[in-house]
Short mmCIF file of C-alpha atoms and ligand atoms in Angstrom, two decimals:
data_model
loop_
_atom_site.label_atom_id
_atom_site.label_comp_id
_atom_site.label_asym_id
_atom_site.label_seq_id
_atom_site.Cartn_x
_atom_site.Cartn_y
_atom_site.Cartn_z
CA UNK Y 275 7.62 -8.01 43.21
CA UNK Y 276 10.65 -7.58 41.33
CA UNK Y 277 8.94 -5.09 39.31
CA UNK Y 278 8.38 -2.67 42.09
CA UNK Y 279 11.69 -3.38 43.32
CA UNK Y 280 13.02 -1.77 39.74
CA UNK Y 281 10.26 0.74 39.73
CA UNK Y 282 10.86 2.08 43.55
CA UNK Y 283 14.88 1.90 42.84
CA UNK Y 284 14.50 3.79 39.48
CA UNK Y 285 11.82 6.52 41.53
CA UNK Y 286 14.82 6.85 44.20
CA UNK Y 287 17.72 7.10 41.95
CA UNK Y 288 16.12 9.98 40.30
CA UNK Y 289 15.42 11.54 43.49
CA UNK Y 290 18.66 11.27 44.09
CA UNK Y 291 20.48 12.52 40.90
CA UNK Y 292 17.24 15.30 40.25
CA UNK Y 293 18.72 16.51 43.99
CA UNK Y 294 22.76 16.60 43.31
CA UNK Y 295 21.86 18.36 39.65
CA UNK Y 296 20.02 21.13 41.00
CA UNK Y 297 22.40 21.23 43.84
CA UNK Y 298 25.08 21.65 41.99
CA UNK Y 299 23.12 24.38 39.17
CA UNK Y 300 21.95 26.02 42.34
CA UNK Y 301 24.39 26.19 44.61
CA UNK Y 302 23.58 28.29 48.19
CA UNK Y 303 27.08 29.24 49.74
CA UNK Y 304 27.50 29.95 52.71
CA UNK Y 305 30.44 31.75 54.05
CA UNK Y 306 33.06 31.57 56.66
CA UNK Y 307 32.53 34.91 58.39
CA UNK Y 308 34.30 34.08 61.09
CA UNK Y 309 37.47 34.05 58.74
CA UNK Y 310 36.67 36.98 55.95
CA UNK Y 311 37.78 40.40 56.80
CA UNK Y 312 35.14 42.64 55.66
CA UNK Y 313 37.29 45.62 54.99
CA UNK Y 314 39.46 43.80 52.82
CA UNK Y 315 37.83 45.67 49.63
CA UNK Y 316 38.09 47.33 46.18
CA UNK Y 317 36.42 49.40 44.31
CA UNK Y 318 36.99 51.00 40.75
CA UNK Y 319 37.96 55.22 40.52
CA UNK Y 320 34.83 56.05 39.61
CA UNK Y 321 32.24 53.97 42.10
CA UNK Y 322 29.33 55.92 43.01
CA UNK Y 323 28.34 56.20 46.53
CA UNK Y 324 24.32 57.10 47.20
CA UNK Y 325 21.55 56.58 48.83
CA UNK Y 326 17.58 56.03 47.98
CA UNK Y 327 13.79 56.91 48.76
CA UNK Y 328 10.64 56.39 47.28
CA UNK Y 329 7.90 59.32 47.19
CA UNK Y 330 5.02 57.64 48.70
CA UNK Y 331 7.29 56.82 50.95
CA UNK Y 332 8.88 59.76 52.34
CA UNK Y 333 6.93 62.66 51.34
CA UNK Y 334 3.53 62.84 52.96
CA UNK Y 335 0.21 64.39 51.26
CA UNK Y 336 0.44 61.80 48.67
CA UNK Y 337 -3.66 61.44 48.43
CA UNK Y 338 -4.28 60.76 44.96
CA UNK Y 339 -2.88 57.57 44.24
CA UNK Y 340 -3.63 53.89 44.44
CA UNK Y 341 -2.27 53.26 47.52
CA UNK Y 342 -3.58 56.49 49.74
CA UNK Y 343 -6.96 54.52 48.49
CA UNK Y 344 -5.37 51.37 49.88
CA UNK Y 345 -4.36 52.19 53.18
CA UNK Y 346 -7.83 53.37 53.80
CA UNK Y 347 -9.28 49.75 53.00
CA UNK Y 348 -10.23 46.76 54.48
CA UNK Y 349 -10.36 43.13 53.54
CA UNK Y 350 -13.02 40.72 53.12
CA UNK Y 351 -12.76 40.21 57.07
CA UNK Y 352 -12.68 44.09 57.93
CA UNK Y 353 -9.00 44.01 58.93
CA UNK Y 354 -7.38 47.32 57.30
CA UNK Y 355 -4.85 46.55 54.32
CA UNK Y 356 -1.69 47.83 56.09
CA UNK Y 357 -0.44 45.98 59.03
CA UNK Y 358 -1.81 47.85 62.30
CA UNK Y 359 -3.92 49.95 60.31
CA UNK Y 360 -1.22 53.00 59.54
CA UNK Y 361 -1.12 55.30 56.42
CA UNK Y 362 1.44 57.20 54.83
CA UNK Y 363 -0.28 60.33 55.98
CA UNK Y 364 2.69 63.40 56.33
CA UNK Y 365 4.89 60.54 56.08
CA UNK Y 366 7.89 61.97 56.74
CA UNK Y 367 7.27 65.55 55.12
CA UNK Y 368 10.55 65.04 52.33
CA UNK Y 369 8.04 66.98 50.02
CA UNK Y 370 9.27 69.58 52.10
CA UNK Y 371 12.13 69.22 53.69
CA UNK Y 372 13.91 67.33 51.16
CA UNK Y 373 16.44 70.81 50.92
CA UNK Y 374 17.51 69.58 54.07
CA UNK Y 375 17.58 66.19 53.40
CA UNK Y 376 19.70 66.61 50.40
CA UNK Y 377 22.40 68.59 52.42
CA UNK Y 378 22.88 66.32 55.01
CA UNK Y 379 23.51 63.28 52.89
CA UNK Y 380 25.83 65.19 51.34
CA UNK Y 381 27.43 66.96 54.73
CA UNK Y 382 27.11 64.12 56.94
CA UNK Y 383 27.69 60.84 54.72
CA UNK Y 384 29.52 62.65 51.56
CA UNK Y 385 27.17 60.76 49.32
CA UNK Y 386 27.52 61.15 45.58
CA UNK Y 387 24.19 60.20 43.95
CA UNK Y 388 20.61 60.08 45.13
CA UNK Y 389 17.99 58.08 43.68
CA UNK Y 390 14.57 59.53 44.43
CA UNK Y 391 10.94 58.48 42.53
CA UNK Y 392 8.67 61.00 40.76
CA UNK Y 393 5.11 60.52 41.95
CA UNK Y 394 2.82 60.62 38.61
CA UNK Y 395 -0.06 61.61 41.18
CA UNK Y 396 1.41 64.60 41.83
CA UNK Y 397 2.55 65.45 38.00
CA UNK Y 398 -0.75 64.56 36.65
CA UNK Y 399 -3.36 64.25 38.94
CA UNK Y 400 -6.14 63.80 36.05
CA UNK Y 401 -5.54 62.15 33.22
CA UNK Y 402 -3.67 64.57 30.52
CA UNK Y 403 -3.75 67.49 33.05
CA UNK Y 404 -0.15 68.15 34.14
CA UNK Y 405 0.59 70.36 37.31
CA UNK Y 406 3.11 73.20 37.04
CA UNK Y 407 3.67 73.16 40.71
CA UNK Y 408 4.57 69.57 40.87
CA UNK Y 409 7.03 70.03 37.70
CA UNK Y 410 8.07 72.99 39.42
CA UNK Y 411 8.60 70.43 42.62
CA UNK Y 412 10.79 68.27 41.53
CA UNK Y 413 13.50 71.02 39.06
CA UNK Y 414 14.24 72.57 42.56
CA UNK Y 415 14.57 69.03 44.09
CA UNK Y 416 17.26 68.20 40.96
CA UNK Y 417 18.62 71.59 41.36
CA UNK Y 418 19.23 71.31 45.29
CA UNK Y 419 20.93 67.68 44.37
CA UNK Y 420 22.98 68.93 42.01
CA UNK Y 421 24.17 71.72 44.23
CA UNK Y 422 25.01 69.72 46.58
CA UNK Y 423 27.82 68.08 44.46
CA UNK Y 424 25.80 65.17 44.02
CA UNK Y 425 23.83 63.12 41.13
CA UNK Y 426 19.96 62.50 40.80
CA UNK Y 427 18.47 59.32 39.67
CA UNK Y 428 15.01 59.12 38.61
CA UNK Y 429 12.86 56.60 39.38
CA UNK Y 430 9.61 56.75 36.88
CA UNK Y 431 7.26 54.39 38.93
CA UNK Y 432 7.97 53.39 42.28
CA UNK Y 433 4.94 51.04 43.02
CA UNK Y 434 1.90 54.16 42.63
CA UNK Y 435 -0.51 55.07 40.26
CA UNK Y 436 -2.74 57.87 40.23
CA UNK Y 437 -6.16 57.03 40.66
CA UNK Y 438 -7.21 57.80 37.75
CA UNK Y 439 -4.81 55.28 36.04
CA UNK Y 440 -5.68 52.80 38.43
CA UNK Y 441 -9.64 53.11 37.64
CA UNK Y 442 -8.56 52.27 34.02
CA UNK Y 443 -6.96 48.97 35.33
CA UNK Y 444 -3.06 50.11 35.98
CA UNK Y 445 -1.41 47.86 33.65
CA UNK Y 446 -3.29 44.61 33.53
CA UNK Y 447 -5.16 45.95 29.95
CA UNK Y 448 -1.70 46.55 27.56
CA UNK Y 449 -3.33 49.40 25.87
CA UNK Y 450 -2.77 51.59 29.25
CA UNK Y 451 0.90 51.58 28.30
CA UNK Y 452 0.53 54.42 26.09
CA UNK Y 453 -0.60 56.52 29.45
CA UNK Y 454 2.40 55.67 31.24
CA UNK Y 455 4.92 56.65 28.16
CA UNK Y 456 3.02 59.87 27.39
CA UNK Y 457 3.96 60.58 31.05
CA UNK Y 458 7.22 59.46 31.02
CA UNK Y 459 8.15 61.15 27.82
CA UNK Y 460 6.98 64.30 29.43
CA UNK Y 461 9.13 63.68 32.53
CA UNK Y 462 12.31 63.38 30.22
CA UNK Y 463 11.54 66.67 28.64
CA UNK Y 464 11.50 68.15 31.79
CA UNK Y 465 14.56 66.84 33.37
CA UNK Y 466 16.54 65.05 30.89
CA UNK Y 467 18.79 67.68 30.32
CA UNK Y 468 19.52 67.97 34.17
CA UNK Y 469 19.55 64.27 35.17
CA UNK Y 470 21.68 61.52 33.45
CA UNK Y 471 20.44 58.31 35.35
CA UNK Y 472 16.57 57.14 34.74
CA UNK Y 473 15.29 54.45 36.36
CA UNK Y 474 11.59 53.43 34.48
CA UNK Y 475 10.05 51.14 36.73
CA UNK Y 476 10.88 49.64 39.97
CA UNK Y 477 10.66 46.19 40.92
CA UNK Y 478 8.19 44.42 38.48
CA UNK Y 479 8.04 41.51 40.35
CA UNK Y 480 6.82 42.63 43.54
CA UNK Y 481 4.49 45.20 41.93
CA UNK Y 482 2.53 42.43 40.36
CA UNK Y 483 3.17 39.28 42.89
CA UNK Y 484 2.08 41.34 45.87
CA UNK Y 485 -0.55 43.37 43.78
CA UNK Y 486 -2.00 40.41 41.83
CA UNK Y 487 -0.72 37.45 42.97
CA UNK Y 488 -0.46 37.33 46.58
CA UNK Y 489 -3.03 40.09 47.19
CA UNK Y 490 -1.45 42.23 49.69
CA UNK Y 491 -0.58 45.19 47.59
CA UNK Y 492 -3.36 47.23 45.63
CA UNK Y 493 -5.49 46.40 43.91
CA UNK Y 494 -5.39 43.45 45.74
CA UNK Y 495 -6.09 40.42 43.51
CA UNK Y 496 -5.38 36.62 43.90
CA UNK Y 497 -4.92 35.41 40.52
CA UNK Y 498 -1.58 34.20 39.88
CA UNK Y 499 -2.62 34.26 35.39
CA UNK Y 500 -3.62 38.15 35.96
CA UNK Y 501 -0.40 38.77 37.88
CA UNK Y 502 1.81 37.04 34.81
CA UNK Y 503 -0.37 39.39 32.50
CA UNK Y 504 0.58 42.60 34.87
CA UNK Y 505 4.49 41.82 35.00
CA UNK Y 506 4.93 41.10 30.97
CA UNK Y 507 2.80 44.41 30.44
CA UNK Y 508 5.44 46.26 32.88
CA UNK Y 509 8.26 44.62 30.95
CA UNK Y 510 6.80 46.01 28.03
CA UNK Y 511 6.18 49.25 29.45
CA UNK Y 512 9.64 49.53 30.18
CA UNK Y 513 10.42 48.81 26.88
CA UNK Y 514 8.01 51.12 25.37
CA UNK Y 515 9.80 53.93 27.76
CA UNK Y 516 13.10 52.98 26.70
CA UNK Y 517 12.30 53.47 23.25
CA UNK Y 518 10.25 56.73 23.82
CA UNK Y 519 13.52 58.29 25.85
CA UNK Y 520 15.86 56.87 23.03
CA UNK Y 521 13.77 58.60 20.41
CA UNK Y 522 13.57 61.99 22.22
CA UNK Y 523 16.88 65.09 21.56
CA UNK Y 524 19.21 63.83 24.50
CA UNK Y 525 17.90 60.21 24.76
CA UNK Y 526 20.95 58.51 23.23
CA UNK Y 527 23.16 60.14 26.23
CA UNK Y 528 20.74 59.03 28.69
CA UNK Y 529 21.46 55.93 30.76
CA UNK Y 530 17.97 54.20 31.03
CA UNK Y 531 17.63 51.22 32.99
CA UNK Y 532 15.06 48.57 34.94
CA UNK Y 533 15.11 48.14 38.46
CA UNK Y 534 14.91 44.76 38.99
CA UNK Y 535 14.61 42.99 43.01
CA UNK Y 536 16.44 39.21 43.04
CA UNK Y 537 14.92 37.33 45.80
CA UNK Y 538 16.63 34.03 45.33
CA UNK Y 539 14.03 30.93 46.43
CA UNK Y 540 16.41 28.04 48.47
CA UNK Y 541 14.98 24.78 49.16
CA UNK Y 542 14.17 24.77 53.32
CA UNK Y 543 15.82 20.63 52.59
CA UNK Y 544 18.43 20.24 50.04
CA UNK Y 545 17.27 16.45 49.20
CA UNK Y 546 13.46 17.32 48.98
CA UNK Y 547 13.05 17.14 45.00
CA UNK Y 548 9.73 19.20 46.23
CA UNK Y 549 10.98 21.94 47.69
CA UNK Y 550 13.53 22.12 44.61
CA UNK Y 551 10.32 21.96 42.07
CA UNK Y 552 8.54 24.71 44.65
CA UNK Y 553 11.98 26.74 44.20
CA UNK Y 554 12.38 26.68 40.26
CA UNK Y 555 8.79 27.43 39.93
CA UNK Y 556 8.85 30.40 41.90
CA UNK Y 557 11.91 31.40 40.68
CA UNK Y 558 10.72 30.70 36.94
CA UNK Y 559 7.86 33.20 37.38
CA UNK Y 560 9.99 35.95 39.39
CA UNK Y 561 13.15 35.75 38.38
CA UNK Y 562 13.68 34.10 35.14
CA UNK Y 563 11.02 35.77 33.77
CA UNK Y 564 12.64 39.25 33.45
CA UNK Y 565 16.19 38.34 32.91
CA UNK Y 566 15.27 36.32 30.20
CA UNK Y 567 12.90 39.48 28.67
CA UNK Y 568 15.97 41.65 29.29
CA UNK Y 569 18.39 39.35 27.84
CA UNK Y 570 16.54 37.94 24.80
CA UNK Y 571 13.31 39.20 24.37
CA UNK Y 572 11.55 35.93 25.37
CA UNK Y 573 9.25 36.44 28.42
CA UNK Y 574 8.09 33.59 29.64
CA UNK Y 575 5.98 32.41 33.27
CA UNK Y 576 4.90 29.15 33.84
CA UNK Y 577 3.12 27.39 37.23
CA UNK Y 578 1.27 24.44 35.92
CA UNK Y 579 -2.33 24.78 36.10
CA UNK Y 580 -2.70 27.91 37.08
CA UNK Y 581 -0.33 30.27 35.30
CA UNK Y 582 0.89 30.51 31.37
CA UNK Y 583 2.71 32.98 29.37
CA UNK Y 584 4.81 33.12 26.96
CA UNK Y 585 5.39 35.81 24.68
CA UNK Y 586 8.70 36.72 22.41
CA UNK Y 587 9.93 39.96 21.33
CA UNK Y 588 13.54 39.81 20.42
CA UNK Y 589 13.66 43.45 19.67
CA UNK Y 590 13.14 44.06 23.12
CA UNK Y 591 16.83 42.22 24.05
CA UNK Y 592 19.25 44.34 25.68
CA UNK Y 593 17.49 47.65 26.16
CA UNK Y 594 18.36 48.51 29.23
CA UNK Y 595 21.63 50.77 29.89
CA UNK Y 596 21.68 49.55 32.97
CA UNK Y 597 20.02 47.18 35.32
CA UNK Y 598 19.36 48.46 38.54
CA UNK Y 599 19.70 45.51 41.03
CA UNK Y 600 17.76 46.14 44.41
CA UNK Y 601 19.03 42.70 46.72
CA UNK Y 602 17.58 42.22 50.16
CA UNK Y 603 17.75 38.12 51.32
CA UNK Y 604 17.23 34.95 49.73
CA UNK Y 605 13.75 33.33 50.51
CA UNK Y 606 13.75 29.41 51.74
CA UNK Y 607 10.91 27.56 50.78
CA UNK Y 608 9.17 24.43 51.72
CA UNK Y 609 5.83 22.92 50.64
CA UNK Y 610 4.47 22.96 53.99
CA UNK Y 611 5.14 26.69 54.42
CA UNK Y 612 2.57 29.10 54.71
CA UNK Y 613 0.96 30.51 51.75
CA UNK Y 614 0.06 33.97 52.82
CA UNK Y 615 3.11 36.62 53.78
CA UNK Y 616 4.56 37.14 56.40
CA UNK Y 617 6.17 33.96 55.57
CA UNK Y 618 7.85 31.53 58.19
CA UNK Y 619 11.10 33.78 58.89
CA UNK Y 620 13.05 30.88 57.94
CA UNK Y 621 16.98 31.33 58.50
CA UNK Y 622 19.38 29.07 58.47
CA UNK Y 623 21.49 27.99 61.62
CA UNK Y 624 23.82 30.35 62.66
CA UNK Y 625 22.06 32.97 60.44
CA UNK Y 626 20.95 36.47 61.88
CA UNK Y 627 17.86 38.08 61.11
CA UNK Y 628 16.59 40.92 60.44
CA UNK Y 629 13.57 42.60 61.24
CA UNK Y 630 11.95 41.49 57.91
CA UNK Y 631 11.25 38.11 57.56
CA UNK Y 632 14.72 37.47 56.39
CA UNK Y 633 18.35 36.45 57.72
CA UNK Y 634 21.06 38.81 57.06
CA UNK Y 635 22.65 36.84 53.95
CA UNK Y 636 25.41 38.78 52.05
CA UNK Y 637 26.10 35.47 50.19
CA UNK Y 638 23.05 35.93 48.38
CA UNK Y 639 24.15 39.56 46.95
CA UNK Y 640 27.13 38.21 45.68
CA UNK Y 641 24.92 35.04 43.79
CA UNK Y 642 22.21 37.76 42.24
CA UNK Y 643 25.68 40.16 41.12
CA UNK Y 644 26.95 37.08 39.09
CA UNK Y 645 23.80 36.02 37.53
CA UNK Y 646 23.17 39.58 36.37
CA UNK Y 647 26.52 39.14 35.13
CA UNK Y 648 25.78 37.37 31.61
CA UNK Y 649 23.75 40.39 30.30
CA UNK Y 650 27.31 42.06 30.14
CA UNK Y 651 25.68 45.37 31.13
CA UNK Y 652 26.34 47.78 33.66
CA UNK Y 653 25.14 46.89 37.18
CA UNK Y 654 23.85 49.67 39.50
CA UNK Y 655 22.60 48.31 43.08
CA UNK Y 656 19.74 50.36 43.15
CA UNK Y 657 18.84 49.26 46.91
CA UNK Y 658 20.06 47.23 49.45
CA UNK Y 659 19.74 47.44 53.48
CA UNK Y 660 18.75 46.31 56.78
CA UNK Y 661 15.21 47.14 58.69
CA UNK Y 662 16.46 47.18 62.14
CA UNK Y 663 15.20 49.05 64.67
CA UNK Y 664 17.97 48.63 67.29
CA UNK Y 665 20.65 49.25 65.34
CA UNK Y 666 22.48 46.49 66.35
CA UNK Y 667 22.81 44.64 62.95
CA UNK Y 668 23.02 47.72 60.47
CA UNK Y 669 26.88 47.81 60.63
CA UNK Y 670 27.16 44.29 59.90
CA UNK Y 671 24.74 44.42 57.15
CA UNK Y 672 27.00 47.06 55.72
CA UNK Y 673 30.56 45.50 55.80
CA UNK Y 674 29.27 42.07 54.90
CA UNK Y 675 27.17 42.96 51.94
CA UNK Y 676 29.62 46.06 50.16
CA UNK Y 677 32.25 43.40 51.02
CA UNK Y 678 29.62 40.52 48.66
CA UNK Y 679 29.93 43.62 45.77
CA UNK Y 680 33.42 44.14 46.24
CA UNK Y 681 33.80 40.21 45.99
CA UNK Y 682 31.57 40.17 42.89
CA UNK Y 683 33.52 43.35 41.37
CA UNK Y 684 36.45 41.25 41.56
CA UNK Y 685 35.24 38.41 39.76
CA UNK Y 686 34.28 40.73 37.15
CA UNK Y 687 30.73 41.86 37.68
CA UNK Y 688 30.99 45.37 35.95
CA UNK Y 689 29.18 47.39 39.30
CA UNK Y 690 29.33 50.95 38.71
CA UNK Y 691 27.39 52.56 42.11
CA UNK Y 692 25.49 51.06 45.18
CA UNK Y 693 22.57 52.99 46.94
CA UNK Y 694 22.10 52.24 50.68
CA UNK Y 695 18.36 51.95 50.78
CA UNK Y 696 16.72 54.18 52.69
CA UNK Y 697 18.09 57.12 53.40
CA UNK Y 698 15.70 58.15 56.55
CA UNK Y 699 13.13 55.77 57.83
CA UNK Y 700 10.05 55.34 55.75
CA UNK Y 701 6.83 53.92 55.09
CA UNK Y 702 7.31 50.40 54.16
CA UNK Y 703 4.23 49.60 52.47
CA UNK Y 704 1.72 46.80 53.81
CA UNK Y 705 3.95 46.69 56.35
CA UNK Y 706 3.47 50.59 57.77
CA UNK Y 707 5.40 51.94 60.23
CA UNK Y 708 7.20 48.85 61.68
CA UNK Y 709 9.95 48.93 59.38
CA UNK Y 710 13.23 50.88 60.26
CA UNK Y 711 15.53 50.99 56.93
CA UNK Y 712 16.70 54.55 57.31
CA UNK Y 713 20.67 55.57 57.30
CA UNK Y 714 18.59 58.19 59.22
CA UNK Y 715 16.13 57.90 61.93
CA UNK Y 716 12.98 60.21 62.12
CA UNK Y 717 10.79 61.41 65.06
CA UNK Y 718 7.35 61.79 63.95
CA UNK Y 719 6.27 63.98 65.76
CA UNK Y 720 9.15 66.65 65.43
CA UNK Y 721 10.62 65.50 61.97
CA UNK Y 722 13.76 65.39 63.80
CA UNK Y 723 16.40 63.25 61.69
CA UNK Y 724 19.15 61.56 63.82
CA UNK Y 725 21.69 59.71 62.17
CA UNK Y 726 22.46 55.94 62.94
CA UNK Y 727 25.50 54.76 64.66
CA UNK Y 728 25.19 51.87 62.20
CA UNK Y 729 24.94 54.38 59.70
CA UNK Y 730 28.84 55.23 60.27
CA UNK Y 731 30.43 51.74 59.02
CA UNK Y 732 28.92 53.13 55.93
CA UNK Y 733 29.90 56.69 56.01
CA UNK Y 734 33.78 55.20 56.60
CA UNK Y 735 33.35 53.03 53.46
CA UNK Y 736 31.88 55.86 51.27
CA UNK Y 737 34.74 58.14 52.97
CA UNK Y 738 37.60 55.65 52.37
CA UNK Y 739 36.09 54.36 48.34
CA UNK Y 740 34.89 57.54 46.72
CA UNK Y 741 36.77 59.28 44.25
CA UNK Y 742 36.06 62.92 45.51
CA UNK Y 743 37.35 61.84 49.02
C1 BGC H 1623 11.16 48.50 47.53
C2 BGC H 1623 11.16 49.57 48.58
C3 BGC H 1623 11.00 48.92 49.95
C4 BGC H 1623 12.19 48.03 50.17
C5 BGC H 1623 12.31 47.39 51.54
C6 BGC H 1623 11.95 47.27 47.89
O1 BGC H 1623 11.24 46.16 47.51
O2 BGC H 1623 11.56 49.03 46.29
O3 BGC H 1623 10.16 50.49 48.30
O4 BGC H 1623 10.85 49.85 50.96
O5 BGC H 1623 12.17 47.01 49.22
O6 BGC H 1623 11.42 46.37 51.71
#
C-alpha cells in the first residue's frame, strides 16, 4: 500500500514539475490589448515596406506543374483534392496584368519591395529545355518593379514543381537536388544582376507536412518517415543553392536566404503533460528541425515509432543571409483533437479569429521574432496577414502584429523589412477560393482590383515608417 502511495505521489510530482518546466521554457503570453496602443511604434531608417504573391497563385495558365495535376484529382473516396472542387485556372491573370499590379502597389500603398515566386514550370517546362518567353517574362516583370521605385525579391520555389520533376519524385530521392540547382543557378544568371534579395525555397515545413505527412498537398502521401526525408532534402537543397549562388560572379553581393513559416504548437491545457509531449513533438519535427539545420548544421526529426532522422552537416551552419520569417497564428493542440486538417479552430477566450482556422494572435509574432533571434542574422518577415473576407479584422491584424515587430525590434531582433502577404486575393491552395488574404480584392469575372478599407491602417503605417516618405 505504502508503495503505491510513493509510486502515485512520485508519478504526480513529476506531472507537476514536467508542467511548471515547460511552462516556464514555453511560455504563451498573452497581452493586454485593451491597454497597448498599437501606434506606439519604431522602426529603423532603412525598414522596407512590401508586399507578396506566389505564381501559382496569382497568375493563371499555370498547367504544367504538380499542382494544376492536383487540383484535377480526387481521393480514395472521389472527393476532389481542393476544398469545393476549384482550380487555379486564370487565377487572377498577374501573368498579365502584373504591369498594373506593380503600379498600384506602388501608387496606392507606396510600397518599397515586392516579393514575387518564379514558376520553374514556366522556365523549364521539360527537363533541360528552358523557355525564352518565360525568361523574357519575368526581366520585364523585374524591370516594371524596379521602375516603379521599388525592390524585387525572388522566391525560387514557392510550393510547385513542374511535372516533369515531380514524375522523378520532387525531392524525396536526394539526387533530384542537382535539377533544382541547375535551375536555380540559371535563374541567378538571369536576374542576379537586377535583383539583390533571393529567396530559395519557401516554407519547408508545410511543403513536406502537407505534401507527405498529412496528405493534403501533392503528391499526397501519409508517411510521416517520407515527409522527414522530403524536408532534410529541401534543407539541403537550400544549401546546395546557397552555395551554387555564392560560387557564381555577383553571388557574394547577393543576399540569399530561407523562408521559413513558425507555427508555434500550445498545449489546448497547460497542466496536461500530454498535450505538452504532443506540442514538443510537433514542434521538434517542424520547427526545431530547421532552426537547428540553419544554426548548426544538425538536422534532426524525431516522433517515436514512426519518424527518425538525424543527419549533421556543420558546414551547412549559418548559410543563410537572411531568414525570411512568414508568421500566421500559433496552433493549440490536444490529444483528442482531430487528426486530419481543418483542425478544431481552437482559440483561446477572448481571442478573435480569423477566417483560417486560427485566432488573430500578434503575441505569437513577437515569440517566433525572438527565437529567430539567436541565429544573429538578419530577419525579413517574408509574409504575414489576415484571410478575412469582411474586412472587419484586417486593420486590427495590421496594428497589432507591425506593433509585435516593432516590440521585437526593440528588444533587439535585427528586422530589416515586412511583406504584407498577399497583395490581391489569391488561390490559397487546398483551400481554393475561400480564402481572402489580399491588401487588394479581385472580381473574377472582370479582374477588377479594389483596394481594402483594412488595407489603409497599413498604407498609414508604410506612409508614416518608410524612409522615402
Ligand atoms: C504560404 C502562402 C499561403 C499563405 C496563407 C503560406 O503558408 O507561403 O502561399 O497562401 O501561407 O495561408
Amino acid at each position: 500500500m505504502i508503495v503505491t502511495v510513493i509510486i502515485l505521489f512520485a508519478l504526480l510530482l513529476s506531472w507537476v514539475l514536467g508542467c511548471v518546466t515547460l511552462s516556464r521554457r514555453h511560455p504563451e503570453p498573452i497581452w493586454d490589448w485593451e491597454s497597448i496602443d498599437t501606434s506606439d511604434i519604431s522602426f529603423p531608417k532603412r525598414f522596407i515596406w512590401g508586399s507578396a504573391t506566389a505564381a501559382h497563385q496569382v497568375d493563371g495558365g499555370n498547367d504544367n506543374n504538380n499542382w494544376s495535376r492536383w487540383e484535377q484529382s480526387v481521393d480514395e473516396q472521389g472527393k476532389p483534392r481542393v476544398h469545393n472542387g476549384d482550380a487555379a485556372g486564370s487565377a487572377v491573370e498577374h501573368w498579365d496584368r502584373y504591369a498594373a499590379d506593380i503600379k498600384r502597389m506602388r501608387e496606392d500603398l507606396g510600397l518599397q519591395s515586392y516579393r514575387f515566386s518564379i514558376e520553374w514550370s514556366r522556365i523549364e517546362p521539360r527537363q533541360g529545355e528552358f523557355d525564352p518567353d518565360a525568361i523574357a517574362h519575368y526581366h520585364d516583370m523585374i524591370d516594371a518593379i524596379i521602375a516603379n521605385g521599388m525592390e524585387p525579391m525572388i522566391t525560387l520555389h514557392h510550393f510547385t514543381n513542374p511535372l516533369w520533376f515531380e514524375d522523378l519524385g520532387g525531392f524525396e530521392p536526394e539526387e533530384n537536388i542537382e535539377y533544382f540547382v541547375t535551375y536555380s543557378k540559371r535563374m541567378f544568371e538571369e536576374y542576379g544582376p537586377k535583383v539583390k534579395r533571393w529567396c530559395t525555397i519557401n516554407e519547408c515545413g508545410p511543403y513536406a507536412v502537407m505534401g507527405y505527412g498529412l496528405g493534403v498537398f501533392p503528391p499526397g502521401v501519409k508517411n510521416l518517415q517520407r515527409m522527414a526525408v522530403v524536408l532534410y532534402h529541401l534543407m539541403r537543397a537550400h544549401t546546395a543553392v546557397y552555395d551554387a549562388i555564392k560560387a557564381m560572379p555577383g553571388g557574394r553581393d547577393a543576399e540569399v536566404g530561407l523562408v521559413k513559416n513558425i507555427f508555434q504548437f500550445d498545449p489546448h491545457k497547460r497542466w496536461n503533460l500530454f498535450h505538452w509531449a504532443l506540442c514538443r513533438l510537433a514542434d521538434g519535427a517542424y520547427n526545431q528541425s530547421i532552426i537547428g539545420y540553419l544554426q548548426t548544421g544538425r538536422f534532426r526529426v524525431w516522433v517515436p515509432g514512426v519518424a527518425k532522422l538525424d543527419r549533421s552537416h556543420p558546414e551547412a551552419a549559418l548559410k543563410s543571409d537572411f531568414v525570411g520569417l512568414n508568421y500566421y497564428a500559433n496552433l493549440i493542440l490536444s490529444i483528442f483533437m482531430k487528426r486530419e486538417p481543418p483542425f478544431e479552430p481552437h482559440a483561446r477566450e477572448g481571442q478573435v479569429l480569423t477566417d483560417m482556422p486560427y485566432a488573430i494572435y500578434a503575441e505569437g509574432f513577437y515569440r517566433a521574432l525572438m527565437r529567430l533571434k539567436p541565429l544573429g542574422k538578419p530577419i525579413i518577415v517574408t509574409e504575414n496577414g489576415i484571410a478575412d473576407d469582411r474586412d472587419d479584422r484586417r486593420a486590427l491584424w495590421i496594428e497589432r502584429y507591425i506593433y509585435a515587430m516593432s516590440r521585437a525590434i526593440a528588444d533587439g531582433v535585427d528586422v530589416r523589412g515586412y511583406h504584407y502577404w498577399s497583395l490581391i486575393d489569391n488561390f490559397e491552395w487546398a483551400e481554393g477560393w475561400q480564402m481572402s488574404f489580399g491588401l487588394y480584392a479581385n472580381n473574377r469575372e472582370t479582374q477588377e482590383r479594389t483596394l481594402r478599407e483594412g488595407s489603409l491602417a497599413y498604407r498609414n503605417i508604410v506612409e508614416k515608417w518608410s524612409s522615402d516618405a
